[in-house]
PDB file of C-alpha atoms in Angstrom:
ATOM      1  CA  UNK N  89       0.955 -24.108  24.777  1.00 69.00           C
ATOM      2  CA  UNK N  90      -3.011 -24.748  26.415  1.00 77.00           C
ATOM      3  CA  UNK N  91      -3.022 -26.948  29.571  1.00 87.00           C
ATOM      4  CA  UNK N  92      -3.939 -30.641  28.254  1.00 89.00           C
ATOM      5  CA  UNK N  93      -6.947 -30.637  30.708  1.00 90.00           C
ATOM      6  CA  UNK N  94      -8.565 -27.326  28.551  1.00 88.00           C
ATOM      7  CA  UNK N  95      -7.634 -29.448  25.654  1.00 86.00           C
ATOM      8  CA  UNK N  96      -8.929 -32.749  27.012  1.00 86.00           C
ATOM      9  CA  UNK N  97     -12.412 -30.826  27.743  1.00 91.00           C
ATOM     10  CA  UNK N  98     -13.250 -28.192  24.807  1.00 89.00           C
ATOM     11  CA  UNK N  99     -11.130 -28.606  22.063  1.00 85.00           C
ATOM     12  CA  UNK N 100     -11.258 -25.587  19.612  1.00 83.00           C
ATOM     13  CA  UNK N 101     -10.586 -25.309  16.109  1.00 80.00           C
ATOM     14  CA  UNK N 102      -9.273 -21.846  15.483  1.00 77.00           C
ATOM     15  CA  UNK N 103     -10.315 -19.722  11.976  1.00 76.00           C
ATOM     16  CA  UNK N 104      -8.480 -16.641  11.077  1.00 79.00           C
ATOM     17  CA  UNK N 105     -10.788 -15.035   8.409  1.00 81.00           C
ATOM     18  CA  UNK N 106      -8.984 -13.213   5.090  1.00 88.00           C
ATOM     19  CA  UNK N 107      -7.945  -9.521   5.984  1.00 90.00           C
ATOM     20  CA  UNK N 108     -10.087  -6.974   4.194  1.00 91.00           C
ATOM     21  CA  UNK N 109      -9.448  -6.032   0.613  1.00 93.00           C
ATOM     22  CA  UNK N 110      -6.892  -3.060   0.176  1.00 95.00           C
ATOM     23  CA  UNK N 111      -8.666   0.164  -1.088  1.00 95.00           C
ATOM     24  CA  UNK N 112      -5.183   2.140  -1.239  1.00 96.00           C
ATOM     25  CA  UNK N 113      -5.398   2.358  -5.392  1.00 97.00           C
ATOM     26  CA  UNK N 114      -8.729   4.256  -5.101  1.00 97.00           C
ATOM     27  CA  UNK N 115      -6.795   7.095  -3.596  1.00 97.00           C
ATOM     28  CA  UNK N 116      -3.346   6.595  -5.762  1.00 98.00           C
ATOM     29  CA  UNK N 117      -3.092   8.979  -9.132  1.00 98.00           C
ATOM     30  CA  UNK N 118      -1.072   8.670 -12.354  1.00 98.00           C
ATOM     31  CA  UNK N 119       0.442  11.923 -14.129  1.00 98.00           C
ATOM     32  CA  UNK N 120       0.794  11.479 -18.016  1.00 98.00           C
ATOM     33  CA  UNK N 121       3.047  14.247 -18.711  1.00 98.00           C
ATOM     34  CA  UNK N 122       5.539  15.572 -21.285  1.00 97.00           C
ATOM     35  CA  UNK N 123       8.903  13.825 -20.657  1.00 96.00           C
ATOM     36  CA  UNK N 124      12.046  16.392 -19.773  1.00 92.00           C
ATOM     37  CA  UNK N 125      14.326  13.687 -21.296  1.00 84.00           C
ATOM     38  CA  UNK N 126      14.963  10.858 -22.809  1.00 85.00           C
ATOM     39  CA  UNK N 127      12.987   8.444 -20.523  1.00 85.00           C
ATOM     40  CA  UNK N 128       9.388   7.834 -21.639  1.00 94.00           C
ATOM     41  CA  UNK N 129       6.386   5.125 -21.630  1.00 95.00           C
ATOM     42  CA  UNK N 130       8.068   4.313 -17.488  1.00 96.00           C
ATOM     43  CA  UNK N 131       5.803   4.589 -15.061  1.00 97.00           C
ATOM     44  CA  UNK N 132       8.007   5.714 -11.920  1.00 97.00           C
ATOM     45  CA  UNK N 133       6.795   6.463  -8.414  1.00 98.00           C
ATOM     46  CA  UNK N 134       7.522   9.901  -6.767  1.00 98.00           C
ATOM     47  CA  UNK N 135       7.036  10.538  -3.237  1.00 98.00           C
ATOM     48  CA  UNK N 136       9.323  14.149  -3.317  1.00 97.00           C
ATOM     49  CA  UNK N 137       9.221  17.534  -5.794  1.00 97.00           C
ATOM     50  CA  UNK N 138      13.117  16.983  -7.282  1.00 97.00           C
ATOM     51  CA  UNK N 139      11.710  13.160  -8.121  1.00 97.00           C
ATOM     52  CA  UNK N 140       8.939  14.702 -10.358  1.00 97.00           C
ATOM     53  CA  UNK N 141      11.151  17.762 -12.022  1.00 96.00           C
ATOM     54  CA  UNK N 142      13.898  15.364 -12.998  1.00 96.00           C
ATOM     55  CA  UNK N 143      11.428  13.567 -15.442  1.00 97.00           C
ATOM     56  CA  UNK N 144       8.989  16.330 -16.322  1.00 97.00           C
ATOM     57  CA  UNK N 145       8.590  20.416 -16.405  1.00 97.00           C
ATOM     58  CA  UNK N 146       5.027  19.339 -15.706  1.00 97.00           C
ATOM     59  CA  UNK N 147       3.592  20.906 -12.127  1.00 98.00           C
ATOM     60  CA  UNK N 148       2.485  17.502 -10.988  1.00 98.00           C
ATOM     61  CA  UNK N 149       4.448  17.636  -7.845  1.00 98.00           C
ATOM     62  CA  UNK N 150       1.416  20.029  -6.285  1.00 98.00           C
ATOM     63  CA  UNK N 151      -0.347  17.049  -5.615  1.00 98.00           C
ATOM     64  CA  UNK N 152       2.133  15.949  -3.213  1.00 98.00           C
ATOM     65  CA  UNK N 153       2.037  20.043  -1.934  1.00 97.00           C
ATOM     66  CA  UNK N 154      -2.113  19.221  -1.448  1.00 98.00           C
ATOM     67  CA  UNK N 155      -0.909  16.479   1.020  1.00 97.00           C
ATOM     68  CA  UNK N 156      -0.606  13.472  -1.023  1.00 97.00           C
ATOM     69  CA  UNK N 157       2.357  10.268  -0.153  1.00 97.00           C
ATOM     70  CA  UNK N 158       3.297  10.135  -3.483  1.00 98.00           C
ATOM     71  CA  UNK N 159       2.434   9.800  -6.967  1.00 98.00           C
ATOM     72  CA  UNK N 160       3.025   8.214 -10.117  1.00 98.00           C
ATOM     73  CA  UNK N 161       4.454   9.936 -12.857  1.00 98.00           C
ATOM     74  CA  UNK N 162       3.988   8.905 -16.790  1.00 98.00           C
ATOM     75  CA  UNK N 163       6.523  10.724 -19.048  1.00 97.00           C
ATOM     76  CA  UNK N 164       4.637  10.368 -22.536  1.00 97.00           C
ATOM     77  CA  UNK N 165       5.331  12.108 -26.263  1.00 96.00           C
ATOM     78  CA  UNK N 166       1.617  10.483 -26.481  1.00 96.00           C
ATOM     79  CA  UNK N 167      -1.509   9.717 -24.916  1.00 97.00           C
ATOM     80  CA  UNK N 168      -1.430   6.120 -26.794  1.00 96.00           C
ATOM     81  CA  UNK N 169      -0.557   4.546 -23.160  1.00 97.00           C
ATOM     82  CA  UNK N 170      -3.207   1.628 -23.189  1.00 96.00           C
ATOM     83  CA  UNK N 171      -0.454  -0.667 -23.535  1.00 97.00           C
ATOM     84  CA  UNK N 172       1.255   0.405 -20.738  1.00 97.00           C
ATOM     85  CA  UNK N 173      -1.478   0.949 -18.210  1.00 96.00           C
ATOM     86  CA  UNK N 174      -2.705  -2.819 -18.727  1.00 96.00           C
ATOM     87  CA  UNK N 175       0.991  -4.060 -18.104  1.00 96.00           C
ATOM     88  CA  UNK N 176       1.940  -2.200 -15.211  1.00 96.00           C
ATOM     89  CA  UNK N 177       1.654  -3.711 -11.388  1.00 95.00           C
ATOM     90  CA  UNK N 178       0.928   0.083 -10.234  1.00 96.00           C
ATOM     91  CA  UNK N 179      -2.446   0.376  -9.102  1.00 97.00           C
ATOM     92  CA  UNK N 180      -4.255   3.773  -9.352  1.00 98.00           C
ATOM     93  CA  UNK N 181      -7.812   4.902  -9.896  1.00 98.00           C
ATOM     94  CA  UNK N 182      -6.814   8.738 -11.283  1.00 98.00           C
ATOM     95  CA  UNK N 183      -5.250   9.196 -14.314  1.00 98.00           C
ATOM     96  CA  UNK N 184      -4.328  13.366 -15.016  1.00 98.00           C
ATOM     97  CA  UNK N 185      -3.417  14.604 -17.954  1.00 98.00           C
ATOM     98  CA  UNK N 186      -1.399  17.309 -18.070  1.00 98.00           C
ATOM     99  CA  UNK N 187      -2.279  20.359 -20.128  1.00 97.00           C
ATOM    100  CA  UNK N 188       0.435  20.350 -21.980  1.00 97.00           C
ATOM    101  CA  UNK N 189      -1.473  17.549 -24.162  1.00 97.00           C
ATOM    102  CA  UNK N 190      -3.707  19.241 -26.838  1.00 96.00           C
ATOM    103  CA  UNK N 191      -7.536  18.414 -27.714  1.00 96.00           C
ATOM    104  CA  UNK N 192      -6.480  16.433 -30.500  1.00 96.00           C
ATOM    105  CA  UNK N 193      -3.935  14.064 -28.330  1.00 97.00           C
ATOM    106  CA  UNK N 194      -6.405  13.886 -25.562  1.00 96.00           C
ATOM    107  CA  UNK N 195      -9.293  12.613 -28.305  1.00 93.00           C
ATOM    108  CA  UNK N 196      -7.082   9.740 -29.730  1.00 95.00           C
ATOM    109  CA  UNK N 197      -6.041   8.696 -26.300  1.00 96.00           C
ATOM    110  CA  UNK N 198      -5.771   5.108 -25.082  1.00 96.00           C
ATOM    111  CA  UNK N 199      -6.536   3.607 -21.572  1.00 96.00           C
ATOM    112  CA  UNK N 200      -6.377  -0.091 -22.026  1.00 95.00           C
ATOM    113  CA  UNK N 201      -8.800  -1.589 -19.341  1.00 95.00           C
ATOM    114  CA  UNK N 202      -8.669   1.360 -17.296  1.00 96.00           C
ATOM    115  CA  UNK N 203     -12.121   2.620 -15.693  1.00 95.00           C
ATOM    116  CA  UNK N 204     -11.514   5.062 -13.319  1.00 97.00           C
ATOM    117  CA  UNK N 205     -11.278   9.547 -13.278  1.00 98.00           C
ATOM    118  CA  UNK N 206      -9.908  10.664 -16.034  1.00 98.00           C
ATOM    119  CA  UNK N 207      -8.739  14.787 -15.156  1.00 98.00           C
ATOM    120  CA  UNK N 208      -7.456  17.398 -17.878  1.00 98.00           C
ATOM    121  CA  UNK N 209      -6.834  20.957 -18.227  1.00 97.00           C
ATOM    122  CA  UNK N 210      -7.527  23.110 -21.332  1.00 97.00           C
ATOM    123  CA  UNK N 211      -8.521  26.908 -21.343  1.00 97.00           C
ATOM    124  CA  UNK N 212     -10.956  26.171 -23.979  1.00 97.00           C
ATOM    125  CA  UNK N 213     -14.319  26.049 -22.330  1.00 97.00           C
ATOM    126  CA  UNK N 214     -16.333  23.891 -24.789  1.00 97.00           C
ATOM    127  CA  UNK N 215     -13.026  21.494 -25.078  1.00 97.00           C
ATOM    128  CA  UNK N 216     -13.548  21.129 -21.377  1.00 97.00           C
ATOM    129  CA  UNK N 217     -17.476  20.734 -21.637  1.00 97.00           C
ATOM    130  CA  UNK N 218     -16.927  17.621 -23.748  1.00 96.00           C
ATOM    131  CA  UNK N 219     -14.000  16.111 -22.133  1.00 97.00           C
ATOM    132  CA  UNK N 220     -15.928  16.270 -18.869  1.00 95.00           C
ATOM    133  CA  UNK N 221     -18.859  14.970 -20.389  1.00 95.00           C
ATOM    134  CA  UNK N 222     -17.105  11.164 -21.020  1.00 89.00           C
ATOM    135  CA  UNK N 223     -17.596   8.292 -18.528  1.00 88.00           C
ATOM    136  CA  UNK N 224     -15.710   9.372 -15.361  1.00 93.00           C
ATOM    137  CA  UNK N 225     -13.935  12.348 -16.422  1.00 97.00           C
ATOM    138  CA  UNK N 226     -13.258  15.286 -15.194  1.00 98.00           C
ATOM    139  CA  UNK N 227     -12.864  18.711 -17.322  1.00 97.00           C
ATOM    140  CA  UNK N 228     -10.855  21.667 -15.841  1.00 97.00           C
ATOM    141  CA  UNK N 229     -11.082  24.978 -17.382  1.00 98.00           C
ATOM    142  CA  UNK N 230      -7.703  26.799 -16.661  1.00 98.00           C
ATOM    143  CA  UNK N 231      -5.006  29.409 -18.444  1.00 97.00           C
ATOM    144  CA  UNK N 232      -2.575  27.394 -19.635  1.00 96.00           C
ATOM    145  CA  UNK N 233      -0.203  29.544 -18.272  1.00 97.00           C
ATOM    146  CA  UNK N 234      -1.104  28.155 -14.412  1.00 97.00           C
ATOM    147  CA  UNK N 235       0.495  24.677 -16.159  1.00 97.00           C
ATOM    148  CA  UNK N 236      -2.691  22.928 -14.853  1.00 97.00           C
ATOM    149  CA  UNK N 237      -1.370  23.478 -11.066  1.00 98.00           C
ATOM    150  CA  UNK N 238      -5.148  24.161  -9.935  1.00 98.00           C
ATOM    151  CA  UNK N 239      -6.104  20.662 -11.473  1.00 98.00           C
ATOM    152  CA  UNK N 240      -3.307  19.122  -9.135  1.00 98.00           C
ATOM    153  CA  UNK N 241      -4.154  20.942  -5.822  1.00 98.00           C
ATOM    154  CA  UNK N 242      -7.501  20.335  -6.276  1.00 98.00           C
ATOM    155  CA  UNK N 243      -7.162  16.056  -7.287  1.00 98.00           C
ATOM    156  CA  UNK N 244      -4.683  16.284  -4.554  1.00 98.00           C
ATOM    157  CA  UNK N 245      -6.777  17.825  -1.876  1.00 98.00           C
ATOM    158  CA  UNK N 246      -9.562  15.046  -2.823  1.00 98.00           C
ATOM    159  CA  UNK N 247      -7.298  12.065  -2.900  1.00 98.00           C
ATOM    160  CA  UNK N 248      -5.665  12.629   0.283  1.00 97.00           C
ATOM    161  CA  UNK N 249      -8.899  13.684   2.798  1.00 96.00           C
ATOM    162  CA  UNK N 250      -9.673  11.419   5.390  1.00 93.00           C
ATOM    163  CA  UNK N 251     -12.813  11.088   4.187  1.00 93.00           C
ATOM    164  CA  UNK N 252     -14.908  11.640   0.858  1.00 95.00           C
ATOM    165  CA  UNK N 253     -15.212  15.544   0.418  1.00 95.00           C
ATOM    166  CA  UNK N 254     -16.200  17.567  -2.527  1.00 96.00           C
ATOM    167  CA  UNK N 255     -13.888  20.137  -1.664  1.00 96.00           C
ATOM    168  CA  UNK N 256     -16.483  23.187  -2.051  1.00 97.00           C
ATOM    169  CA  UNK N 257     -14.351  26.648  -2.483  1.00 97.00           C
ATOM    170  CA  UNK N 258     -11.182  25.555  -0.900  1.00 97.00           C
ATOM    171  CA  UNK N 259      -8.574  27.886  -1.449  1.00 98.00           C
ATOM    172  CA  UNK N 260      -6.889  27.451  -4.792  1.00 98.00           C
ATOM    173  CA  UNK N 261      -3.232  28.426  -5.556  1.00 97.00           C
ATOM    174  CA  UNK N 262      -3.589  30.447  -9.107  1.00 98.00           C
ATOM    175  CA  UNK N 263      -6.676  32.624 -10.727  1.00 97.00           C
ATOM    176  CA  UNK N 264      -8.091  31.347 -13.681  1.00 97.00           C
ATOM    177  CA  UNK N 265      -9.463  35.391 -14.454  1.00 97.00           C
ATOM    178  CA  UNK N 266     -12.785  34.016 -13.848  1.00 97.00           C
ATOM    179  CA  UNK N 267     -13.940  37.365 -12.099  1.00 97.00           C
ATOM    180  CA  UNK N 268     -17.251  37.972 -13.815  1.00 96.00           C
ATOM    181  CA  UNK N 269     -20.554  36.221 -12.938  1.00 97.00           C
ATOM    182  CA  UNK N 270     -21.926  35.684 -16.305  1.00 97.00           C
ATOM    183  CA  UNK N 271     -18.211  33.733 -17.209  1.00 97.00           C
ATOM    184  CA  UNK N 272     -18.645  31.679 -13.586  1.00 97.00           C
ATOM    185  CA  UNK N 273     -22.666  30.573 -14.919  1.00 97.00           C
ATOM    186  CA  UNK N 274     -21.360  29.726 -18.021  1.00 97.00           C
ATOM    187  CA  UNK N 275     -19.222  27.100 -16.626  1.00 97.00           C
ATOM    188  CA  UNK N 276     -21.124  26.078 -13.875  1.00 97.00           C
ATOM    189  CA  UNK N 277     -24.043  25.409 -16.709  1.00 96.00           C
ATOM    190  CA  UNK N 278     -21.589  23.196 -18.302  1.00 97.00           C
ATOM    191  CA  UNK N 279     -20.286  21.513 -15.113  1.00 96.00           C
ATOM    192  CA  UNK N 280     -16.884  22.489 -15.778  1.00 97.00           C
ATOM    193  CA  UNK N 281     -14.917  22.557 -12.917  1.00 98.00           C
ATOM    194  CA  UNK N 282     -13.236  25.673 -12.529  1.00 98.00           C
ATOM    195  CA  UNK N 283     -11.572  28.341 -10.005  1.00 98.00           C
ATOM    196  CA  UNK N 284     -13.556  31.748  -9.122  1.00 98.00           C
ATOM    197  CA  UNK N 285     -11.365  34.568  -8.144  1.00 98.00           C
ATOM    198  CA  UNK N 286     -13.425  36.941  -5.338  1.00 97.00           C
ATOM    199  CA  UNK N 287     -12.040  40.533  -4.478  1.00 96.00           C
ATOM    200  CA  UNK N 288     -12.492  39.607  -0.748  1.00 96.00           C
ATOM    201  CA  UNK N 289     -11.858  35.730  -0.459  1.00 97.00           C
ATOM    202  CA  UNK N 290      -9.054  35.430  -3.215  1.00 98.00           C
ATOM    203  CA  UNK N 291      -9.138  32.189  -5.235  1.00 98.00           C
ATOM    204  CA  UNK N 292     -11.836  29.231  -4.837  1.00 98.00           C
ATOM    205  CA  UNK N 293     -12.441  26.142  -6.027  1.00 98.00           C
ATOM    206  CA  UNK N 294     -15.994  26.817  -7.427  1.00 97.00           C
ATOM    207  CA  UNK N 295     -17.277  23.722  -9.064  1.00 97.00           C
ATOM    208  CA  UNK N 296     -15.623  20.223  -8.837  1.00 97.00           C
ATOM    209  CA  UNK N 297     -17.497  17.841 -10.732  1.00 96.00           C
ATOM    210  CA  UNK N 298     -16.908  14.005 -13.060  1.00 96.00           C
ATOM    211  CA  UNK N 299     -19.143  13.769 -15.689  1.00 95.00           C
ATOM    212  CA  UNK N 300     -21.873  15.686 -14.456  1.00 94.00           C
ATOM    213  CA  UNK N 301     -21.777  14.453 -11.266  1.00 95.00           C
ATOM    214  CA  UNK N 302     -20.502  15.273  -7.880  1.00 96.00           C
ATOM    215  CA  UNK N 303     -16.362  14.342  -7.989  1.00 96.00           C
ATOM    216  CA  UNK N 304     -16.886  11.792  -5.245  1.00 96.00           C
ATOM    217  CA  UNK N 305     -19.661   9.444  -6.667  1.00 95.00           C
ATOM    218  CA  UNK N 306     -17.207   7.326  -9.009  1.00 96.00           C
ATOM    219  CA  UNK N 307     -14.759   7.334  -5.905  1.00 97.00           C
ATOM    220  CA  UNK N 308     -17.896   6.386  -3.528  1.00 96.00           C
ATOM    221  CA  UNK N 309     -19.011   3.782  -6.276  1.00 95.00           C
ATOM    222  CA  UNK N 310     -15.625   2.076  -6.353  1.00 96.00           C
ATOM    223  CA  UNK N 311     -15.179   1.483  -2.988  1.00 96.00           C
ATOM    224  CA  UNK N 312     -18.495   0.286  -2.006  1.00 95.00           C
ATOM    225  CA  UNK N 313     -18.374  -2.313  -4.605  1.00 95.00           C
ATOM    226  CA  UNK N 314     -14.590  -3.473  -3.362  1.00 96.00           C
ATOM    227  CA  UNK N 315     -15.988  -3.627   0.252  1.00 95.00           C
ATOM    228  CA  UNK N 316     -19.276  -5.360  -0.911  1.00 94.00           C
ATOM    229  CA  UNK N 317     -16.448  -8.218  -2.852  1.00 95.00           C
ATOM    230  CA  UNK N 318     -14.637  -8.229   0.243  1.00 96.00           C
ATOM    231  CA  UNK N 319     -17.178  -8.748   2.626  1.00 94.00           C
ATOM    232  CA  UNK N 320     -18.495 -11.404   0.618  1.00 94.00           C
ATOM    233  CA  UNK N 321     -15.452 -13.323   0.548  1.00 94.00           C
ATOM    234  CA  UNK N 322     -14.715 -13.090   4.377  1.00 94.00           C
ATOM    235  CA  UNK N 323     -17.847 -13.901   5.223  1.00 93.00           C
ATOM    236  CA  UNK N 324     -17.802 -17.198   2.943  1.00 92.00           C
ATOM    237  CA  UNK N 325     -14.117 -18.088   3.704  1.00 92.00           C
ATOM    238  CA  UNK N 326     -14.844 -17.783   7.630  1.00 91.00           C
ATOM    239  CA  UNK N 327     -18.851 -19.037   7.946  1.00 90.00           C
ATOM    240  CA  UNK N 328     -18.812 -21.969   5.156  1.00 91.00           C
ATOM    241  CA  UNK N 329     -22.254 -21.220   4.877  1.00 91.00           C
ATOM    242  CA  UNK N 330     -24.906 -23.690   3.186  1.00 91.00           C
ATOM    243  CA  UNK N 331     -26.790 -22.628   0.329  1.00 91.00           C
ATOM    244  CA  UNK N 332     -30.146 -22.026   2.301  1.00 90.00           C
ATOM    245  CA  UNK N 333     -32.425 -18.996   3.346  1.00 91.00           C
ATOM    246  CA  UNK N 334     -30.912 -18.497   6.306  1.00 93.00           C
ATOM    247  CA  UNK N 335     -27.484 -18.194   5.111  1.00 92.00           C
ATOM    248  CA  UNK N 336     -28.513 -15.397   2.683  1.00 91.00           C
ATOM    249  CA  UNK N 337     -30.665 -13.616   4.948  1.00 93.00           C
ATOM    250  CA  UNK N 338     -27.019 -13.130   6.967  1.00 94.00           C
ATOM    251  CA  UNK N 339     -25.002 -12.652   3.927  1.00 93.00           C
ATOM    252  CA  UNK N 340     -27.459  -9.885   3.401  1.00 93.00           C
ATOM    253  CA  UNK N 341     -27.331  -8.614   6.755  1.00 95.00           C
ATOM    254  CA  UNK N 342     -23.318  -8.444   6.760  1.00 95.00           C
ATOM    255  CA  UNK N 343     -23.305  -6.885   3.094  1.00 94.00           C
ATOM    256  CA  UNK N 344     -26.020  -4.315   4.338  1.00 95.00           C
ATOM    257  CA  UNK N 345     -23.516  -3.361   6.967  1.00 95.00           C
ATOM    258  CA  UNK N 346     -21.109  -1.847   4.793  1.00 95.00           C
ATOM    259  CA  UNK N 347     -23.328  -0.035   2.942  1.00 94.00           C
ATOM    260  CA  UNK N 348     -24.793   1.421   6.032  1.00 95.00           C
ATOM    261  CA  UNK N 349     -21.504   2.833   6.814  1.00 95.00           C
ATOM    262  CA  UNK N 350     -21.526   4.695   3.750  1.00 94.00           C
ATOM    263  CA  UNK N 351     -24.830   6.380   5.038  1.00 94.00           C
ATOM    264  CA  UNK N 352     -23.440   7.197   8.485  1.00 94.00           C
ATOM    265  CA  UNK N 353     -20.699   9.160   6.678  1.00 93.00           C
ATOM    266  CA  UNK N 354     -23.009  11.138   4.599  1.00 93.00           C
ATOM    267  CA  UNK N 355     -22.097   9.646   1.068  1.00 93.00           C
ATOM    268  CA  UNK N 356     -24.935   7.841   0.286  1.00 93.00           C
ATOM    269  CA  UNK N 357     -28.713   8.874   1.478  1.00 92.00           C
ATOM    270  CA  UNK N 358     -30.066   5.182   1.258  1.00 93.00           C
ATOM    271  CA  UNK N 359     -28.318   1.773   0.183  1.00 93.00           C
ATOM    272  CA  UNK N 360     -30.052  -1.081   0.112  1.00 94.00           C
ATOM    273  CA  UNK N 361     -29.306  -5.367  -0.928  1.00 94.00           C
ATOM    274  CA  UNK N 362     -30.960  -7.811  -1.664  1.00 93.00           C
ATOM    275  CA  UNK N 363     -29.396 -11.076  -1.387  1.00 92.00           C
ATOM    276  CA  UNK N 364     -32.023 -14.381  -2.443  1.00 90.00           C
ATOM    277  CA  UNK N 365     -31.464 -18.138  -3.722  1.00 89.00           C
ATOM    278  CA  UNK N 366     -31.260 -19.076  -7.344  1.00 88.00           C
ATOM    279  CA  UNK N 367     -32.010 -22.322  -9.442  1.00 84.00           C
ATOM    280  CA  UNK N 368     -28.158 -22.175 -10.013  1.00 84.00           C
ATOM    281  CA  UNK N 369     -25.843 -24.711  -8.105  1.00 79.00           C
ATOM    282  CA  UNK N 370     -23.452 -22.584  -5.516  1.00 81.00           C
ATOM    283  CA  UNK N 371     -24.512 -19.084  -6.691  1.00 86.00           C
ATOM    284  CA  UNK N 372     -26.721 -16.776  -4.934  1.00 82.00           C
ATOM    285  CA  UNK N 373     -28.290 -13.286  -6.621  1.00 87.00           C
ATOM    286  CA  UNK N 374     -27.410 -10.348  -4.721  1.00 88.00           C
ATOM    287  CA  UNK N 375     -28.962  -6.707  -5.990  1.00 87.00           C
ATOM    288  CA  UNK N 376     -27.638  -3.275  -4.489  1.00 88.00           C
ATOM    289  CA  UNK N 377     -29.385   0.064  -4.831  1.00 90.00           C
ATOM    290  CA  UNK N 378     -27.615   2.985  -3.783  1.00 90.00           C
ATOM    291  CA  UNK N 379     -28.399   6.773  -3.729  1.00 90.00           C
ATOM    292  CA  UNK N 380     -26.159   8.946  -6.290  1.00 90.00           C
ATOM    293  CA  UNK N 381     -23.658  11.292  -4.156  1.00 91.00           C
ATOM    294  CA  UNK N 382     -24.317  14.892  -4.327  1.00 91.00           C
ATOM    295  CA  UNK N 383     -22.778  17.762  -3.516  1.00 91.00           C
ATOM    296  CA  UNK N 384     -24.120  21.360  -2.655  1.00 92.00           C
ATOM    297  CA  UNK N 385     -22.407  24.167  -4.325  1.00 93.00           C
ATOM    298  CA  UNK N 386     -25.088  27.508  -5.429  1.00 91.00           C
ATOM    299  CA  UNK N 387     -28.198  28.327  -3.550  1.00 91.00           C
ATOM    300  CA  UNK N 388     -30.878  30.048  -4.849  1.00 87.00           C
ATOM    301  CA  UNK N 389     -32.570  32.467  -2.857  1.00 89.00           C
ATOM    302  CA  UNK N 390     -35.814  34.453  -2.948  1.00 86.00           C
ATOM    303  CA  UNK N 391     -35.751  37.759  -0.470  1.00 83.00           C
ATOM    304  CA  UNK N 392     -39.392  38.875   0.074  1.00 81.00           C
ATOM    305  CA  UNK N 393     -39.249  42.746   1.438  1.00 81.00           C
ATOM    306  CA  UNK N 394     -42.097  44.301   3.342  1.00 72.00           C
ATOM    307  CA  UNK N 395     -44.654  43.580   5.944  1.00 67.00           C
ATOM    308  CA  UNK N 396     -46.136  40.510   6.335  1.00 57.00           C
TER     309      UNK N 396
END
């Protein structure tokens, strides 16, 4: 206990700020797989390869090999999983559909209120293209014999990294038999994620995209939104602000600090937020503008020969 004289001279009311909202769920993944036994419809957290193999013959354990600490596994005979997702207490921002599910099954898929990233592997380029053009979807082209291992590996590397990186040309476990520039160009033009096999460099991830955008885009937007909401709550709770232009400006500075961190990390090239008073009681109006994260994958070069 503090000395009585100190408390007499200066009484201090201490306020502890609310903790920041947890963003751990953004790096969590649910794997929807064909069941190995009778257990279906239950989401299980797996920390080891053997736990996954007890539930399914799918290769989603590759996520663990790629660096993830744990994954959620949902054995299911179909993809009508909306009710299961809405009713679970487990949080995740990525769903990976094993390649054992057909195009017809993915088209009939229900996901409830889930609005994160959904990846799926198919050996048909057109199917991968069409799937990858939906919302935050990722269409991954790969051979059926590879059992979706390349997709699991790529996502494992993405989600286990310390920072959001697009995973350009990382080493991949298996070849998808993409060995010609013409085939690679066609896949690239369709914004299909795929592995390119080089005689010198081996199997390399040659594109990783979500709905024709950089793979990190949906994750960066989700994390930025969450951190802005968390900062706003912390600021209001700690400072108990009045409804004034001055307080709106101070809140704006606090929120801009959140976006500046994304700029410093190279995720957004520019990001701004404007906070202002409205005619509505208790409510401020805020508008944020952020650039879309982009990824460099290829270079078009021109070489001029001869004297200059």
